[in-house]
CSV table of C-alpha atoms and ligand atoms in Angstrom, one decimal:
chain,number,residue,atom,x,y,z
G,1,MET,CA,-39.5,-1.9,36.1
G,2,THR,CA,-37.3,-2.4,33.1
G,3,ARG,CA,-39.0,-3.2,29.8
G,4,PRO,CA,-37.9,-6.0,27.6
G,5,ALA,CA,-35.8,-5.0,24.6
G,6,LEU,CA,-37.5,-5.2,21.2
G,7,THR,CA,-36.0,-4.5,17.8
G,8,LEU,CA,-38.6,-3.5,15.1
G,9,LEU,CA,-37.4,-4.3,11.6
G,10,LEU,CA,-39.4,-2.2,9.2
G,11,ALA,CA,-39.5,-3.5,5.7
G,12,ALA,CA,-39.2,-0.8,3.0
G,13,PRO,CA,-41.0,-0.3,0.6
G,14,ARG,CA,-44.2,-0.9,2.5
G,15,GLY,CA,-47.8,0.5,2.5
G,16,PHE,CA,-49.4,2.8,-0.1
G,17,CYS,CA,-48.5,2.2,-3.8
G,18,ALA,CA,-49.0,4.7,-6.6
G,19,GLY,CA,-52.3,3.1,-7.7
G,20,VAL,CA,-53.8,3.4,-4.2
G,21,ASP,CA,-52.6,6.9,-3.7
G,22,ARG,CA,-54.2,7.9,-7.0
G,23,ALA,CA,-57.5,6.2,-6.2
G,24,ILE,CA,-57.8,8.0,-2.9
G,25,GLN,CA,-56.9,11.3,-4.5
G,26,ILE,CA,-59.6,10.8,-7.1
G,27,VAL,CA,-62.3,10.4,-4.4
G,28,GLU,CA,-60.9,13.4,-2.5
G,29,LYS,CA,-60.7,15.6,-5.6
G,30,ALA,CA,-64.2,14.5,-6.7
G,31,LEU,CA,-65.6,15.6,-3.3
G,32,GLU,CA,-63.9,19.0,-3.7
G,33,ALA,CA,-65.1,19.4,-7.3
G,34,TYR,CA,-68.7,18.1,-7.0
G,35,GLY,CA,-69.4,18.3,-3.2
G,36,ALA,CA,-70.7,15.4,-1.1
G,37,PRO,CA,-72.0,12.9,-1.6
G,38,VAL,CA,-69.7,11.2,-4.1
G,39,TYR,CA,-70.6,7.6,-4.6
G,40,VAL,CA,-67.9,4.9,-4.8
G,41,ARG,CA,-68.7,1.5,-6.2
G,42,HIS,CA,-67.0,-1.0,-3.9
G,43,GLU,CA,-64.3,-0.3,-1.4
G,44,ILE,CA,-62.0,2.2,-3.2
G,45,VAL,CA,-59.1,0.2,-1.9
G,46,HIS,CA,-59.2,-2.8,0.6
G,47,ASN,CA,-58.7,-0.9,3.9
G,48,ARG,CA,-61.3,0.0,6.5
G,49,TYR,CA,-59.3,2.9,7.8
G,50,VAL,CA,-59.1,4.5,4.3
G,51,VAL,CA,-62.8,3.8,3.6
G,52,GLN,CA,-63.9,5.3,6.9
G,53,SER,CA,-61.8,8.4,6.5
G,54,LEU,CA,-63.4,9.0,3.1
G,55,GLU,CA,-66.9,8.3,4.4
G,56,ALA,CA,-66.2,11.0,7.0
G,57,LYS,CA,-65.6,13.4,4.1
G,58,GLY,CA,-68.8,12.5,2.3
G,59,ALA,CA,-68.0,9.5,0.2
G,60,VAL,CA,-70.8,6.8,0.1
G,61,PHE,CA,-69.7,3.3,-0.7
G,62,VAL,CA,-72.1,1.0,-2.5
G,63,ASP,CA,-72.0,-2.5,-4.0
G,64,GLU,CA,-73.7,-1.7,-7.3
G,65,LEU,CA,-74.6,1.1,-9.7
G,66,ASP,CA,-78.3,0.8,-9.0
G,67,GLN,CA,-77.7,2.2,-5.6
G,68,VAL,CA,-76.3,5.5,-7.1
G,69,PRO,CA,-78.9,8.3,-7.7
G,70,ASP,CA,-79.0,9.6,-11.3
G,71,THR,CA,-77.6,13.0,-10.3
G,72,ALA,CA,-74.6,11.9,-8.2
G,73,PRO,CA,-71.0,11.3,-9.4
G,74,VAL,CA,-69.7,7.8,-9.0
G,75,VAL,CA,-66.1,6.5,-8.7
G,76,PHE,CA,-65.0,3.0,-9.7
G,77,SER,CA,-62.5,1.3,-7.4
G,78,ALA,CA,-58.7,0.8,-8.0
G,79,HIS,CA,-59.3,-2.9,-8.7
G,80,GLY,CA,-61.0,-2.2,-12.1
G,81,VAL,CA,-64.5,-3.0,-13.3
G,82,PRO,CA,-66.0,-5.2,-16.0
G,83,LYS,CA,-66.8,-3.3,-19.2
G,84,ALA,CA,-70.5,-3.6,-18.4
G,85,VAL,CA,-70.2,-1.2,-15.5
G,86,PRO,CA,-69.0,2.0,-17.3
G,87,ALA,CA,-71.4,1.0,-20.1
G,88,GLU,CA,-74.3,1.0,-17.7
G,89,ALA,CA,-73.1,4.3,-16.1
G,90,ALA,CA,-72.9,5.9,-19.6
G,91,ARG,CA,-76.4,4.6,-20.5
G,92,ARG,CA,-77.8,6.2,-17.3
G,93,GLY,CA,-75.9,9.4,-18.0
G,94,LEU,CA,-74.0,9.2,-14.7
G,95,MET,CA,-71.0,11.3,-14.1
G,96,HIS,CA,-68.4,8.6,-13.5
G,97,LEU,CA,-64.7,8.6,-12.7
G,98,ASP,CA,-62.5,5.6,-13.1
G,99,ALA,CA,-59.9,5.0,-10.3
G,100,THR,CA,-58.7,1.7,-11.8
G,101,CYS,CA,-55.0,1.5,-11.3
G,102,PRO,CA,-53.2,2.1,-14.7
G,103,LEU,CA,-51.3,-1.2,-14.1
G,104,VAL,CA,-54.6,-3.1,-14.0
G,105,THR,CA,-55.8,-1.2,-17.1
G,106,LYS,CA,-52.6,-2.3,-18.8
G,107,VAL,CA,-53.6,-6.0,-18.1
G,108,HIS,CA,-57.1,-5.3,-19.5
G,109,ARG,CA,-55.7,-3.9,-22.7
G,110,GLU,CA,-53.4,-6.9,-23.1
G,111,ALA,CA,-56.4,-9.2,-22.7
G,112,GLU,CA,-58.3,-7.4,-25.4
G,113,ARG,CA,-55.2,-7.4,-27.7
G,114,GLN,CA,-54.6,-11.1,-27.4
G,115,SER,CA,-58.3,-11.9,-27.7
G,116,ALA,CA,-58.6,-9.8,-30.8
G,117,ALA,CA,-55.7,-11.9,-32.2
G,118,GLY,CA,-57.8,-15.0,-31.8
G,119,ARG,CA,-56.2,-16.3,-28.6
G,120,HIS,CA,-58.0,-17.9,-25.6
G,121,MET,CA,-57.0,-16.1,-22.4
G,122,LEU,CA,-55.7,-17.8,-19.3
G,123,LEU,CA,-55.8,-15.5,-16.2
G,124,ILE,CA,-53.8,-16.6,-13.2
G,125,GLY,CA,-55.6,-15.2,-10.2
G,126,HIS,CA,-58.0,-15.7,-7.3
G,127,ALA,CA,-61.7,-16.4,-7.9
G,128,GLY,CA,-64.0,-13.7,-6.6
G,129,HIS,CA,-61.3,-11.0,-6.2
G,130,PRO,CA,-62.7,-7.7,-7.7
G,131,GLU,CA,-59.6,-7.4,-9.9
G,132,VAL,CA,-60.2,-10.8,-11.4
G,133,ILE,CA,-64.0,-10.1,-11.9
G,134,GLY,CA,-63.0,-6.8,-13.6
G,135,THR,CA,-60.3,-8.4,-15.8
G,136,MET,CA,-62.6,-11.3,-16.9
G,137,GLY,CA,-65.3,-8.8,-17.6
G,138,GLN,CA,-63.2,-7.1,-20.3
G,139,LEU,CA,-64.0,-10.0,-22.7
G,140,PRO,CA,-67.2,-11.9,-23.5
G,141,ALA,CA,-68.2,-14.8,-21.2
G,142,GLY,CA,-66.0,-17.9,-22.0
G,143,ALA,CA,-63.1,-16.0,-23.5
G,144,VAL,CA,-61.1,-16.2,-20.3
G,145,SER,CA,-60.3,-19.2,-18.1
G,146,LEU,CA,-59.2,-18.7,-14.5
G,147,ILE,CA,-56.2,-20.6,-13.3
G,148,GLU,CA,-55.8,-20.4,-9.5
G,149,THR,CA,-53.3,-23.2,-8.7
G,150,LYS,CA,-50.7,-25.5,-10.2
G,151,ALA,CA,-53.3,-28.2,-10.1
G,152,ASP,CA,-55.6,-26.0,-12.3
G,153,ALA,CA,-52.7,-25.4,-14.7
G,154,GLU,CA,-52.1,-29.2,-14.9
G,155,ALA,CA,-55.8,-29.9,-15.5
G,156,PHE,CA,-56.7,-27.2,-18.0
G,157,GLU,CA,-57.9,-28.6,-21.3
G,158,ALA,CA,-57.2,-26.3,-24.3
G,159,VAL,CA,-59.5,-26.4,-27.3
G,160,ASP,CA,-56.6,-24.9,-29.4
G,161,PRO,CA,-53.3,-25.3,-27.6
G,162,ALA,CA,-51.5,-23.2,-30.3
G,163,ASN,CA,-53.7,-20.2,-29.6
G,164,LEU,CA,-53.4,-19.3,-25.9
G,165,ALA,CA,-52.2,-16.3,-24.0
G,166,CYS,CA,-51.7,-15.7,-20.3
G,167,ILE,CA,-52.1,-12.7,-18.0
G,168,THR,CA,-52.1,-12.5,-14.3
G,169,GLN,CA,-53.7,-10.6,-11.4
G,170,THR,CA,-51.3,-7.8,-10.3
G,171,THR,CA,-51.1,-8.7,-6.6
G,172,LEU,CA,-50.1,-12.3,-6.6
G,173,SER,CA,-47.2,-14.1,-5.0
G,174,VAL,CA,-44.3,-13.7,-7.4
G,175,ASP,CA,-42.9,-17.2,-6.5
G,176,ASP,CA,-46.3,-19.0,-6.7
G,177,THR,CA,-47.1,-17.4,-10.0
G,178,ALA,CA,-43.8,-18.3,-11.5
G,179,GLU,CA,-44.5,-22.0,-10.6
G,180,ILE,CA,-48.0,-21.9,-12.1
G,181,LEU,CA,-46.7,-20.2,-15.2
G,182,ALA,CA,-43.9,-22.8,-15.6
G,183,VAL,CA,-46.6,-25.6,-15.6
G,184,LEU,CA,-48.6,-23.8,-18.3
G,185,GLN,CA,-45.5,-23.1,-20.4
G,186,ARG,CA,-44.4,-26.7,-20.2
G,187,ARG,CA,-47.8,-27.9,-21.3
G,188,PHE,CA,-48.4,-25.2,-23.8
G,189,PRO,CA,-45.1,-24.0,-25.2
G,190,ALA,CA,-46.7,-21.8,-27.8
G,191,MET,CA,-48.7,-19.8,-25.2
G,192,GLN,CA,-48.1,-16.1,-25.3
G,193,VAL,CA,-47.0,-14.4,-22.1
G,194,PRO,CA,-46.6,-10.7,-21.4
G,195,LYS,CA,-43.1,-9.3,-22.1
G,196,ARG,CA,-43.0,-8.1,-18.5
G,197,GLU,CA,-44.8,-9.7,-15.5
G,198,ASP,CA,-48.3,-8.4,-14.8
G,199,ILE,CA,-47.5,-8.6,-11.1
G,200,CYS,CA,-47.0,-4.9,-10.3
G,201,TYR,CA,-43.9,-3.2,-9.1
G,202,ALA,CA,-45.5,-2.5,-5.7
G,203,THR,CA,-46.4,-6.1,-5.0
G,204,THR,CA,-43.0,-7.3,-6.2
G,205,ASN,CA,-41.1,-4.7,-4.1
G,206,ARG,CA,-43.1,-5.4,-0.9
G,207,GLN,CA,-42.5,-9.1,-1.2
G,208,GLN,CA,-38.8,-8.6,-1.7
G,209,ALA,CA,-38.6,-6.3,1.3
G,210,VAL,CA,-40.3,-9.0,3.5
G,211,LYS,CA,-37.9,-11.6,2.2
G,212,ALA,CA,-35.0,-9.4,3.2
G,213,ILE,CA,-36.1,-9.3,6.9
G,214,ALA,CA,-38.1,-12.5,7.4
G,215,ALA,CA,-35.2,-14.8,8.4
G,216,ARG,CA,-34.0,-12.2,10.9
G,217,CYS,CA,-37.4,-11.9,12.7
G,218,ASP,CA,-38.9,-14.0,15.5
G,219,ALA,CA,-42.3,-12.7,14.3
G,220,LEU,CA,-43.6,-10.4,11.6
G,221,LEU,CA,-46.8,-8.3,11.4
G,222,VAL,CA,-48.4,-7.3,8.1
G,223,LEU,CA,-50.7,-4.3,8.4
G,224,GLY,CA,-53.6,-4.9,6.0
G,225,ALA,CA,-57.1,-6.2,5.5
G,226,PRO,CA,-58.0,-9.9,5.1
G,227,ASN,CA,-59.6,-9.1,1.7
G,228,SER,CA,-56.4,-7.4,0.5
G,229,SER,CA,-54.7,-9.9,-1.8
G,230,ASN,CA,-51.2,-8.3,-1.7
G,231,SER,CA,-51.4,-8.1,2.1
G,232,MET,CA,-52.3,-11.8,2.4
G,233,ARG,CA,-49.4,-12.7,0.1
G,234,LEU,CA,-47.0,-10.8,2.3
G,235,VAL,CA,-47.9,-13.1,5.2
G,236,GLU,CA,-47.3,-16.2,3.0
G,237,VAL,CA,-44.0,-14.8,1.7
G,238,ALA,CA,-42.8,-14.1,5.3
G,239,ARG,CA,-43.6,-17.7,6.3
G,240,ASN,CA,-42.0,-19.2,3.3
G,241,ALA,CA,-38.9,-17.0,3.8
G,242,GLY,CA,-38.3,-18.3,7.4
G,243,CYS,CA,-40.6,-16.4,9.7
G,244,GLU,CA,-43.2,-18.9,10.8
G,245,LEU,CA,-44.9,-16.5,13.2
G,246,ALA,CA,-46.2,-14.1,10.6
G,247,PHE,CA,-49.8,-12.7,10.7
G,248,LEU,CA,-52.1,-10.0,9.5
G,249,VAL,CA,-53.4,-7.2,11.7
G,250,GLN,CA,-55.7,-4.4,10.7
G,251,ARG,CA,-54.9,-2.0,13.6
G,252,ALA,CA,-52.5,-1.9,16.6
G,253,ARG,CA,-55.5,-2.5,18.9
G,254,ASP,CA,-56.0,-5.9,17.2
G,255,ILE,CA,-52.6,-7.2,18.2
G,256,ASP,CA,-52.6,-10.0,20.8
G,257,TRP,CA,-49.3,-9.2,22.4
G,258,SER,CA,-49.3,-12.5,24.4
G,259,ARG,CA,-48.6,-14.2,21.0
G,260,LEU,CA,-45.3,-12.2,20.9
G,261,GLU,CA,-44.0,-13.3,24.2
G,262,GLY,CA,-40.2,-14.0,24.0
G,263,VAL,CA,-40.0,-12.2,20.6
G,264,THR,CA,-36.9,-9.8,20.5
G,265,ARG,CA,-37.0,-9.0,16.7
G,266,LEU,CA,-40.4,-8.1,15.3
G,267,GLY,CA,-40.7,-7.4,11.5
G,268,ILE,CA,-43.3,-4.9,10.3
G,269,THR,CA,-44.7,-4.3,6.8
G,270,ALA,CA,-47.9,-3.0,5.4
G,271,GLY,CA,-49.9,-4.0,2.3
G,272,ALA,CA,-50.2,-1.6,-0.6
G,273,SER,CA,-53.6,-0.3,0.6
G,274,ALA,CA,-52.5,0.3,4.2
G,275,PRO,CA,-51.5,3.9,5.2
G,276,GLU,CA,-48.3,4.6,7.1
G,277,ILE,CA,-50.3,5.9,10.1
G,278,LEU,CA,-51.2,2.2,10.9
G,279,VAL,CA,-47.5,1.3,11.1
G,280,GLU,CA,-46.9,4.3,13.4
G,281,GLU,CA,-49.7,3.1,15.7
G,282,VAL,CA,-48.0,-0.3,16.0
G,283,ILE,CA,-44.7,1.3,16.8
G,284,GLU,CA,-46.3,3.5,19.5
G,285,ALA,CA,-48.1,0.5,20.9
G,286,ALA,CA,-44.8,-1.4,21.0
G,287,ARG,CA,-43.1,1.5,22.8
G,288,ALA,CA,-45.7,1.3,25.6
G,289,ARG,CA,-44.6,-2.3,26.3
G,290,TYR,CA,-40.9,-2.6,25.2
G,291,ASP,CA,-37.6,-0.7,25.1
G,292,VAL,CA,-37.9,-0.3,21.3
G,293,THR,CA,-35.1,0.1,18.7
G,294,VAL,CA,-36.2,0.7,15.1
G,295,GLU,CA,-34.3,-0.4,12.1
G,296,GLU,CA,-35.5,0.1,8.6
G,297,VAL,CA,-34.4,-2.3,5.9
G,298,THR,CA,-34.8,-0.7,2.4
G,299,VAL,CA,-34.5,-3.0,-0.7
G,300,THR,CA,-35.3,-0.4,-3.3
G,301,GLN,CA,-36.6,3.2,-3.6
G,302,GLU,CA,-39.9,3.8,-5.4
G,303,SER,CA,-40.7,6.8,-7.6
G,304,VAL,CA,-43.8,5.7,-9.5
G,305,HIS,CA,-46.6,8.3,-9.8
G,306,PHE,CA,-49.8,8.1,-11.9
G,307,LYS,CA,-51.6,11.0,-13.3
G,308,LEU,CA,-55.2,11.8,-12.3
G,309,PRO,CA,-58.0,11.4,-14.8
G,310,ARG,CA,-58.4,14.4,-17.2
G,311,GLN,CA,-61.6,15.6,-15.5
G,312,LEU,CA,-59.7,16.1,-12.2
G,313,ALA,CA,-56.1,16.7,-13.3
G,314,ALA,CA,-56.5,20.5,-13.5
G,315,MET,CA,-57.3,20.6,-9.7
G,316,ALA,CA,-54.2,18.6,-8.7
A,1,LIG,S1,-51.0,-2.9,-5.9
A,1,LIG,FE1,-50.1,-2.6,-7.9
A,1,LIG,S2,-51.8,-2.9,-9.3
A,1,LIG,FE2,-52.7,-2.6,-7.3
A,1,LIG,S3,-53.1,-0.4,-7.1
A,1,LIG,FE3,-51.1,-0.7,-6.3
A,1,LIG,S4,-49.7,-0.4,-8.1
A,1,LIG,FE4,-51.7,-0.7,-8.9
C-alpha cells in the first residue's frame, strides 16, 4: 500500500532556549555536586518530559519551601521567584541555587530601578503565571499593576500619570503586546518603557519562525505544555498568520492523526521548554503513516548562552 505524501515544515529556531538549558544544567550539576535529593521549587521549566527526566535522576519537585528539609539544597525555577522566597531560604539557612533566567532577572532589576525612581509599575502579562508572580514579588504589594489585555490598558486609572513605567512578561505574543503597549503609550505619553523589548529573543525568534511557515501549512503542531506561555503563544501566532488548524501537543502519542486527514504540509515547532527529542518523536510517528519529506525553514541562528551560577560554574 502506498502511503500518502506529507511534507513536514520544521520551524527554526524552535525548542530549548538558553534560559531553559541553563536551568536544567543547574539541577543536573547540583545533583552531581550535592547528590540526590535536590529539591526544586516548582517545575524547573514547564515540560513534563524534562521534569520526569530530572525526577529519575533524583530531583524532587515541590510547591513551596516548607516542603524542603533544612539539610537539602533547593533550586528556584527558570521563571523567577518573589523576593520573599530567597529571603525565607536564607533565614532557614537553606543551600539555594537560583535558576531564574538572566533575561527575567533583567526585568526584575528594571522594575526595582523604576520603582526606586518613584514610578508606579505596569506589568503586561498573564495573571497567575509564575514569572508574573515572581516579577510582581520584586516590589512591595501595590507597587505593580498587572495589565493583561487592551481593555485593561484602556481601563487603568493612574494616580500619577506622569510617573509610570512599563515592563512585560518575557514570553508574550510580540504582536499582542505591541497593541497593549500602544494603548498605554497613547493614554500615558510620559510612561517610561524599556529601551529594548522585555519579550526575550527566544520568544521573538520562535514566533517569527512560525510566521515564516504558517501560511504554507495545512496544519501546524506546537510541541509544548498547556502551562507554557511561550508555547501557547506559538499556537495563536500560527492561527493569526494563516494556519487555522494549529494546536498544542505534549508528545507524539497525543496526536489525533484523524484531525490531520487530507493535510499534505504539516508545520512543526516546539516551545522554549520542549526538548528536540519530542520533535524527533513526531517525525518518527509521521514516517510510520506517511511518505515524509522534511524541510527546515530557518529565520535566524541563535548563539545565546548564559553562565551557570558561581557555586556551580567550576564544574561546567
Ligand atoms: S523563554 Fe526567554 S526568558 Fe524564558 S527562559 Fe527562555 S530565554 Fe529566558
